[in-house]
Amino acid sequence: QQPVQSPQAVILREGEDAVINCSSSKALYSVHWYRQKHGEAPVFLMILLKGGEQKGHDKISASFNEKKQQSSLYLTASQLSYSGTYFCGTETNDKLIFGTGTRLQVFP
Amino acid sequence: DVKVTQSSRYLVKRTGEKVFLECVQDMDHENMFWYRQDPGLGLRLIYFSYDVKMKEKGDIPEGYSVSREKKERFSLILESASTNQTSMYLCASSFRGGRAQEQYFGPGTRLTVT
């Protein structure tokens, strides 16, 4: 079953912060985050492992709550280049089940 | 620089045609994947392969088959294309490491079936 992402869409001004959530009904071993810019292929951002620490990628960081079976992606001081659709992927037997995506738009 | 290429960016086919989508990776990855991307539904796994001639069904395999004769190449086959298979198709590859690894995606093929 696909993980559920929320919100479905976010509109921001440059410099504002955003949080994207990913929840699963199944126990999570790891959560992967990808970003897809318009017209481009999805690109890997980070992996969060069970029992691992919070990770960061520039001003984008993420957390993983194993008990709640959810992960959150934090975008701080957003830049125009952050615009795109963000997908979380939950691990099942060496493959990923991706969520439905969160569309993020950053305006000047 | 890692690279996953797909044979076509855009493809238009007629209902009932047999359609081949090709994917090639140059990273010596063991795993290869085919996804379908539709608005509001995210990325859905059709098939994946963890070795030459090996394949496993994903979440939506109906109407599709795959072929992996060489490590670097993974083909998706629509035996008899239907209009509900109009979609964006993405190929990806990764190392096989016992846990899910970072996936590298191709640019996608937008298929229209008329």
PDB file of C-alpha atoms in Angstrom:
ATOM      1  CA  GLN A   1       0.000   0.000   0.000  1.00  0.00           C
ATOM      2  CA  GLN A   2       1.197   3.433  -0.915  1.00  0.00           C
ATOM      3  CA  PRO A   3       2.336   5.715   1.888  1.00  0.00           C
ATOM      4  CA  VAL A   4       0.203   8.805   2.318  1.00  0.00           C
ATOM      5  CA  GLN A   5       1.787  12.208   1.836  1.00  0.00           C
ATOM      6  CA  SER A   6       0.475  15.491   3.156  1.00  0.00           C
ATOM      7  CA  PRO A   7      -0.159  18.129   2.147  1.00  0.00           C
ATOM      8  CA  GLN A   8      -0.820  17.427  -1.519  1.00  0.00           C
ATOM      9  CA  ALA A   9       0.404  20.879  -2.506  1.00  0.00           C
ATOM     10  CA  VAL A  10       2.254  23.785  -0.917  1.00  0.00           C
ATOM     11  CA  ILE A  11       2.753  27.333  -2.155  1.00  0.00           C
ATOM     12  CA  LEU A  12       5.548  29.363  -0.587  1.00  0.00           C
ATOM     13  CA  ARG A  13       7.323  32.670  -0.899  1.00  0.00           C
ATOM     14  CA  GLU A  14      11.100  32.525  -1.104  1.00  0.00           C
ATOM     15  CA  GLY A  15      12.567  32.268   2.381  1.00  0.00           C
ATOM     16  CA  GLU A  16       9.564  30.566   3.964  1.00  0.00           C
ATOM     17  CA  ASP A  17       9.651  27.120   5.573  1.00  0.00           C
ATOM     18  CA  ALA A  18       7.626  24.007   4.761  1.00  0.00           C
ATOM     19  CA  VAL A  19       7.059  20.527   6.149  1.00  0.00           C
ATOM     20  CA  ILE A  20       6.002  17.513   4.092  1.00  0.00           C
ATOM     21  CA  ASN A  21       4.768  14.413   5.873  1.00  0.00           C
ATOM     22  CA  CYS A  22       4.794  10.761   4.846  1.00  0.00           C
ATOM     23  CA  SER A  23       2.810   8.120   6.741  1.00  0.00           C
ATOM     24  CA  SER A  24       2.635   4.388   6.274  1.00  0.00           C
ATOM     25  CA  SER A  25       0.253   1.721   7.568  1.00  0.00           C
ATOM     26  CA  LYS A  26       3.141  -0.753   7.622  1.00  0.00           C
ATOM     27  CA  ALA A  27       6.252  -0.928   9.755  1.00  0.00           C
ATOM     28  CA  LEU A  28       9.025   1.069   8.127  1.00  0.00           C
ATOM     29  CA  TYR A  29      12.628  -0.059   7.725  1.00  0.00           C
ATOM     30  CA  SER A  30      13.711   2.978   5.818  1.00  0.00           C
ATOM     31  CA  VAL A  31      12.272   6.020   4.105  1.00  0.00           C
ATOM     32  CA  HIS A  32      13.671   7.572   0.938  1.00  0.00           C
ATOM     33  CA  TRP A  33      12.970  11.084  -0.311  1.00  0.00           C
ATOM     34  CA  TYR A  34      13.125  12.186  -3.962  1.00  0.00           C
ATOM     35  CA  ARG A  35      12.430  15.460  -5.743  1.00  0.00           C
ATOM     36  CA  GLN A  36      11.162  15.743  -9.301  1.00  0.00           C
ATOM     37  CA  LYS A  37      11.401  19.103 -11.034  1.00  0.00           C
ATOM     38  CA  HIS A  38       8.952  19.843 -13.792  1.00  0.00           C
ATOM     39  CA  GLY A  39       9.781  17.858 -16.927  1.00  0.00           C
ATOM     40  CA  GLU A  40      12.715  16.098 -15.306  1.00  0.00           C
ATOM     41  CA  ALA A  41      13.451  12.727 -13.735  1.00  0.00           C
ATOM     42  CA  PRO A  42      13.104  12.226  -9.965  1.00  0.00           C
ATOM     43  CA  VAL A  43      16.375  12.788  -8.120  1.00  0.00           C
ATOM     44  CA  PHE A  44      17.393  11.190  -4.840  1.00  0.00           C
ATOM     45  CA  LEU A  45      17.592  13.464  -1.786  1.00  0.00           C
ATOM     46  CA  MET A  46      18.236  11.219   1.201  1.00  0.00           C
ATOM     47  CA  ILE A  47      17.607   7.919   2.972  1.00  0.00           C
ATOM     48  CA  LEU A  48      16.553   7.623   6.585  1.00  0.00           C
ATOM     49  CA  LEU A  49      17.218   4.266   8.191  1.00  0.00           C
ATOM     50  CA  LYS A  50      15.414   2.646  11.091  1.00  0.00           C
ATOM     51  CA  GLY A  51      17.256   3.645  14.197  1.00  0.00           C
ATOM     52  CA  GLY A  52      19.235   6.235  12.261  1.00  0.00           C
ATOM     53  CA  GLU A  53      19.664   9.905  12.883  1.00  0.00           C
ATOM     54  CA  GLN A  54      17.978  12.840  11.289  1.00  0.00           C
ATOM     55  CA  LYS A  55      19.632  13.656   7.981  1.00  0.00           C
ATOM     56  CA  GLY A  56      20.197  16.849   6.083  1.00  0.00           C
ATOM     57  CA  HIS A  57      20.851  17.983   2.556  1.00  0.00           C
ATOM     58  CA  ASP A  58      21.742  21.657   2.370  1.00  0.00           C
ATOM     59  CA  LYS A  59      18.724  23.363   3.982  1.00  0.00           C
ATOM     60  CA  ILE A  60      16.541  20.304   3.563  1.00  0.00           C
ATOM     61  CA  SER A  61      16.401  17.863   6.452  1.00  0.00           C
ATOM     62  CA  ALA A  62      14.212  14.945   7.437  1.00  0.00           C
ATOM     63  CA  SER A  63      13.192  12.908  10.436  1.00  0.00           C
ATOM     64  CA  PHE A  64      11.955   9.359  10.852  1.00  0.00           C
ATOM     65  CA  ASN A  65       9.617   8.279  13.626  1.00  0.00           C
ATOM     66  CA  GLU A  66       9.551   4.490  13.652  1.00  0.00           C
ATOM     67  CA  LYS A  67       6.825   4.221  16.290  1.00  0.00           C
ATOM     68  CA  LYS A  68       4.453   6.443  14.375  1.00  0.00           C
ATOM     69  CA  GLN A  69       5.540   4.919  11.046  1.00  0.00           C
ATOM     70  CA  GLN A  70       6.066   8.309   9.536  1.00  0.00           C
ATOM     71  CA  SER A  71       8.716  10.615   8.170  1.00  0.00           C
ATOM     72  CA  SER A  72       8.783  14.373   7.714  1.00  0.00           C
ATOM     73  CA  LEU A  73      10.804  16.465   5.279  1.00  0.00           C
ATOM     74  CA  TYR A  74      11.728  19.981   6.423  1.00  0.00           C
ATOM     75  CA  LEU A  75      12.549  22.690   3.906  1.00  0.00           C
ATOM     76  CA  THR A  76      14.078  25.725   5.573  1.00  0.00           C
ATOM     77  CA  ALA A  77      14.357  29.178   4.028  1.00  0.00           C
ATOM     78  CA  SER A  78      13.038  27.855   0.733  1.00  0.00           C
ATOM     79  CA  GLN A  79      14.662  28.829  -2.552  1.00  0.00           C
ATOM     80  CA  LEU A  80      13.172  29.008  -6.023  1.00  0.00           C
ATOM     81  CA  SER A  81      15.149  25.873  -6.894  1.00  0.00           C
ATOM     82  CA  TYR A  82      13.153  23.880  -4.315  1.00  0.00           C
ATOM     83  CA  SER A  83      10.082  23.941  -6.546  1.00  0.00           C
ATOM     84  CA  GLY A  84       9.009  20.505  -7.700  1.00  0.00           C
ATOM     85  CA  THR A  85       7.168  17.414  -6.569  1.00  0.00           C
ATOM     86  CA  TYR A  86       8.508  15.567  -3.548  1.00  0.00           C
ATOM     87  CA  PHE A  87       8.023  11.827  -3.163  1.00  0.00           C
ATOM     88  CA  CYS A  88       8.657   9.628  -0.191  1.00  0.00           C
ATOM     89  CA  GLY A  89       9.404   5.959  -0.755  1.00  0.00           C
ATOM     90  CA  THR A  90       9.045   3.249   1.864  1.00  0.00           C
ATOM     91  CA  GLU A  91      11.157   0.145   1.672  1.00  0.00           C
ATOM     92  CA  THR A  92       9.696  -3.322   1.116  1.00  0.00           C
ATOM     93  CA  ASN A  93      11.985  -6.202   0.148  1.00  0.00           C
ATOM     94  CA  ASP A  94      14.665  -4.266  -1.726  1.00  0.00           C
ATOM     95  CA  LYS A  95      12.122  -2.127  -3.576  1.00  0.00           C
ATOM     96  CA  LEU A  96      10.370   1.126  -2.829  1.00  0.00           C
ATOM     97  CA  ILE A  97       6.694   1.940  -2.651  1.00  0.00           C
ATOM     98  CA  PHE A  98       6.320   5.618  -3.456  1.00  0.00           C
ATOM     99  CA  GLY A  99       3.741   8.014  -2.113  1.00  0.00           C
ATOM    100  CA  THR A 100       1.447  10.117  -4.272  1.00  0.00           C
ATOM    101  CA  GLY A 101       3.705  13.155  -4.065  1.00  0.00           C
ATOM    102  CA  THR A 102       3.573  16.707  -2.705  1.00  0.00           C
ATOM    103  CA  ARG A 103       3.800  19.551  -5.190  1.00  0.00           C
ATOM    104  CA  LEU A 104       5.835  22.479  -3.868  1.00  0.00           C
ATOM    105  CA  GLN A 105       5.873  25.849  -5.600  1.00  0.00           C
ATOM    106  CA  VAL A 106       8.179  28.634  -4.459  1.00  0.00           C
ATOM    107  CA  PHE A 107       7.559  32.163  -5.738  1.00  0.00           C
ATOM    108  CA  PRO A 108       9.847  35.217  -5.510  1.00  0.00           C
TER     109      PRO A 108
ATOM    110  CA  ASP B   1      28.439  10.535 -14.522  1.00  0.00           C
ATOM    111  CA  VAL B   2      25.671   8.014 -13.936  1.00  0.00           C
ATOM    112  CA  LYS B   3      23.226   7.580 -16.731  1.00  0.00           C
ATOM    113  CA  VAL B   4      19.888   5.920 -17.377  1.00  0.00           C
ATOM    114  CA  THR B   5      18.534   6.382 -20.871  1.00  0.00           C
ATOM    115  CA  GLN B   6      15.153   5.558 -22.332  1.00  0.00           C
ATOM    116  CA  SER B   7      14.578   4.921 -26.009  1.00  0.00           C
ATOM    117  CA  SER B   8      11.960   7.617 -26.610  1.00  0.00           C
ATOM    118  CA  ARG B   9      10.766  10.770 -24.825  1.00  0.00           C
ATOM    119  CA  TYR B  10       7.410  10.723 -26.604  1.00  0.00           C
ATOM    120  CA  LEU B  11       5.558   7.859 -28.242  1.00  0.00           C
ATOM    121  CA  VAL B  12       2.139   7.652 -29.880  1.00  0.00           C
ATOM    122  CA  LYS B  13       0.634   4.234 -30.541  1.00  0.00           C
ATOM    123  CA  ARG B  14      -2.706   2.852 -31.604  1.00  0.00           C
ATOM    124  CA  THR B  15      -4.942   0.612 -29.504  1.00  0.00           C
ATOM    125  CA  GLY B  16      -3.962  -3.032 -29.916  1.00  0.00           C
ATOM    126  CA  GLU B  17      -0.380  -2.379 -30.998  1.00  0.00           C
ATOM    127  CA  LYS B  18       2.510  -4.111 -29.300  1.00  0.00           C
ATOM    128  CA  VAL B  19       4.752  -1.504 -27.691  1.00  0.00           C
ATOM    129  CA  PHE B  20       8.355  -1.810 -26.554  1.00  0.00           C
ATOM    130  CA  LEU B  21       9.921   0.655 -24.132  1.00  0.00           C
ATOM    131  CA  GLU B  22      13.662   0.295 -23.726  1.00  0.00           C
ATOM    132  CA  CYS B  23      15.865   1.327 -20.830  1.00  0.00           C
ATOM    133  CA  VAL B  24      19.654   1.197 -20.637  1.00  0.00           C
ATOM    134  CA  GLN B  25      21.896   1.982 -17.665  1.00  0.00           C
ATOM    135  CA  ASP B  26      25.675   2.315 -17.655  1.00  0.00           C
ATOM    136  CA  MET B  27      26.323   1.931 -13.923  1.00  0.00           C
ATOM    137  CA  ASP B  28      26.539  -1.864 -13.719  1.00  0.00           C
ATOM    138  CA  HIS B  29      23.485  -1.889 -11.444  1.00  0.00           C
ATOM    139  CA  GLU B  30      21.883  -5.195 -10.564  1.00  0.00           C
ATOM    140  CA  ASN B  31      18.388  -3.795  -9.955  1.00  0.00           C
ATOM    141  CA  MET B  32      16.214  -2.205 -12.599  1.00  0.00           C
ATOM    142  CA  PHE B  33      12.646  -0.924 -12.268  1.00  0.00           C
ATOM    143  CA  TRP B  34       9.739   0.217 -14.395  1.00  0.00           C
ATOM    144  CA  TYR B  35       7.308   2.741 -12.938  1.00  0.00           C
ATOM    145  CA  ARG B  36       4.224   4.411 -14.228  1.00  0.00           C
ATOM    146  CA  GLN B  37       3.505   8.006 -13.213  1.00  0.00           C
ATOM    147  CA  ASP B  38      -0.006   9.441 -13.335  1.00  0.00           C
ATOM    148  CA  PRO B  39      -1.319  12.709 -11.843  1.00  0.00           C
ATOM    149  CA  GLY B  40      -2.445  12.242  -8.268  1.00  0.00           C
ATOM    150  CA  LEU B  41      -1.224   8.638  -8.129  1.00  0.00           C
ATOM    151  CA  GLY B  42       2.515   9.168  -7.788  1.00  0.00           C
ATOM    152  CA  LEU B  43       4.990   6.550  -8.973  1.00  0.00           C
ATOM    153  CA  ARG B  44       3.635   3.029  -9.158  1.00  0.00           C
ATOM    154  CA  LEU B  45       5.891   0.019  -9.654  1.00  0.00           C
ATOM    155  CA  ILE B  46       5.037  -2.169 -12.636  1.00  0.00           C
ATOM    156  CA  TYR B  47       7.903  -4.678 -12.619  1.00  0.00           C
ATOM    157  CA  PHE B  48      11.421  -4.903 -11.350  1.00  0.00           C
ATOM    158  CA  SER B  49      14.417  -7.109 -12.019  1.00  0.00           C
ATOM    159  CA  TYR B  50      17.282  -7.907  -9.662  1.00  0.00           C
ATOM    160  CA  ASP B  51      19.383  -9.869 -12.153  1.00  0.00           C
ATOM    161  CA  VAL B  52      19.558 -10.918 -15.768  1.00  0.00           C
ATOM    162  CA  LYS B  53      16.488 -12.984 -16.746  1.00  0.00           C
ATOM    163  CA  MET B  54      14.994 -12.429 -13.264  1.00  0.00           C
ATOM    164  CA  LYS B  55      11.841 -10.401 -12.751  1.00  0.00           C
ATOM    165  CA  GLU B  56       9.235  -9.743 -10.123  1.00  0.00           C
ATOM    166  CA  LYS B  57       5.805  -8.198 -10.374  1.00  0.00           C
ATOM    167  CA  GLY B  58       5.237  -4.844  -8.835  1.00  0.00           C
ATOM    168  CA  ASP B  59       1.928  -3.323  -7.811  1.00  0.00           C
ATOM    169  CA  ILE B  60       0.356  -2.940 -11.273  1.00  0.00           C
ATOM    170  CA  PRO B  61       1.743  -5.626 -13.641  1.00  0.00           C
ATOM    171  CA  GLU B  62      -1.510  -6.359 -15.501  1.00  0.00           C
ATOM    172  CA  GLY B  63      -1.177  -5.694 -19.230  1.00  0.00           C
ATOM    173  CA  TYR B  64       2.620  -5.492 -19.092  1.00  0.00           C
ATOM    174  CA  SER B  65       5.556  -7.840 -19.405  1.00  0.00           C
ATOM    175  CA  VAL B  66       9.305  -7.282 -19.171  1.00  0.00           C
ATOM    176  CA  SER B  67      12.512  -8.665 -20.555  1.00  0.00           C
ATOM    177  CA  ARG B  68      16.052  -8.503 -19.217  1.00  0.00           C
ATOM    178  CA  GLU B  69      18.491 -10.376 -21.420  1.00  0.00           C
ATOM    179  CA  LYS B  70      21.515  -8.226 -20.542  1.00  0.00           C
ATOM    180  CA  LYS B  71      22.443  -6.586 -17.260  1.00  0.00           C
ATOM    181  CA  GLU B  72      22.342  -3.066 -18.648  1.00  0.00           C
ATOM    182  CA  ARG B  73      19.044  -3.312 -20.511  1.00  0.00           C
ATOM    183  CA  PHE B  74      15.471  -3.670 -19.212  1.00  0.00           C
ATOM    184  CA  SER B  75      12.518  -3.613 -21.590  1.00  0.00           C
ATOM    185  CA  LEU B  76       8.867  -3.002 -20.823  1.00  0.00           C
ATOM    186  CA  ILE B  77       6.371  -4.564 -23.217  1.00  0.00           C
ATOM    187  CA  LEU B  78       2.733  -3.652 -23.672  1.00  0.00           C
ATOM    188  CA  GLU B  79       1.363  -6.750 -25.398  1.00  0.00           C
ATOM    189  CA  SER B  80      -1.748  -5.009 -26.696  1.00  0.00           C
ATOM    190  CA  ALA B  81      -1.801  -1.312 -25.902  1.00  0.00           C
ATOM    191  CA  SER B  82      -4.978   0.173 -24.516  1.00  0.00           C
ATOM    192  CA  THR B  83      -6.012   3.786 -23.919  1.00  0.00           C
ATOM    193  CA  ASN B  84      -5.780   3.340 -20.144  1.00  0.00           C
ATOM    194  CA  GLN B  85      -2.059   2.714 -20.569  1.00  0.00           C
ATOM    195  CA  THR B  86      -1.545   6.298 -21.702  1.00  0.00           C
ATOM    196  CA  SER B  87       0.927   7.553 -19.112  1.00  0.00           C
ATOM    197  CA  MET B  88       4.477   8.602 -18.295  1.00  0.00           C
ATOM    198  CA  TYR B  89       6.788   5.609 -17.927  1.00  0.00           C
ATOM    199  CA  LEU B  90       9.954   5.909 -15.867  1.00  0.00           C
ATOM    200  CA  CYS B  91      12.811   3.469 -15.685  1.00  0.00           C
ATOM    201  CA  ALA B  92      15.225   3.373 -12.748  1.00  0.00           C
ATOM    202  CA  SER B  93      18.217   1.365 -11.603  1.00  0.00           C
ATOM    203  CA  SER B  94      20.107   0.773  -8.370  1.00  0.00           C
ATOM    204  CA  PHE B  95      22.752  -1.378  -6.793  1.00  0.00           C
ATOM    205  CA  ARG B  96      21.520  -4.445  -4.978  1.00  0.00           C
ATOM    206  CA  GLY B  97      22.596  -4.184  -1.353  1.00  0.00           C
ATOM    207  CA  GLY B  98      20.209  -6.154   0.801  1.00  0.00           C
ATOM    208  CA  ARG B  99      18.371  -2.945   1.583  1.00  0.00           C
ATOM    209  CA  ALA B 100      16.704  -0.540  -0.811  1.00  0.00           C
ATOM    210  CA  GLN B 101      19.381   1.625  -2.406  1.00  0.00           C
ATOM    211  CA  GLU B 102      19.351   5.016  -4.074  1.00  0.00           C
ATOM    212  CA  GLN B 103      17.589   4.768  -7.416  1.00  0.00           C
ATOM    213  CA  TYR B 104      18.677   6.597 -10.554  1.00  0.00           C
ATOM    214  CA  PHE B 105      15.885   7.496 -12.930  1.00  0.00           C
ATOM    215  CA  GLY B 106      15.752   7.923 -16.679  1.00  0.00           C
ATOM    216  CA  PRO B 107      14.074  10.952 -18.292  1.00  0.00           C
ATOM    217  CA  GLY B 108      10.812   9.096 -18.922  1.00  0.00           C
ATOM    218  CA  THR B 109       8.731   8.147 -21.935  1.00  0.00           C
ATOM    219  CA  ARG B 110       5.368   9.811 -22.370  1.00  0.00           C
ATOM    220  CA  LEU B 111       3.186   7.249 -24.109  1.00  0.00           C
ATOM    221  CA  THR B 112      -0.109   8.144 -25.712  1.00  0.00           C
ATOM    222  CA  VAL B 113      -2.379   5.343 -26.900  1.00  0.00           C
ATOM    223  CA  THR B 114      -5.128   6.465 -29.267  1.00  0.00           C
TER     224      THR B 114
END
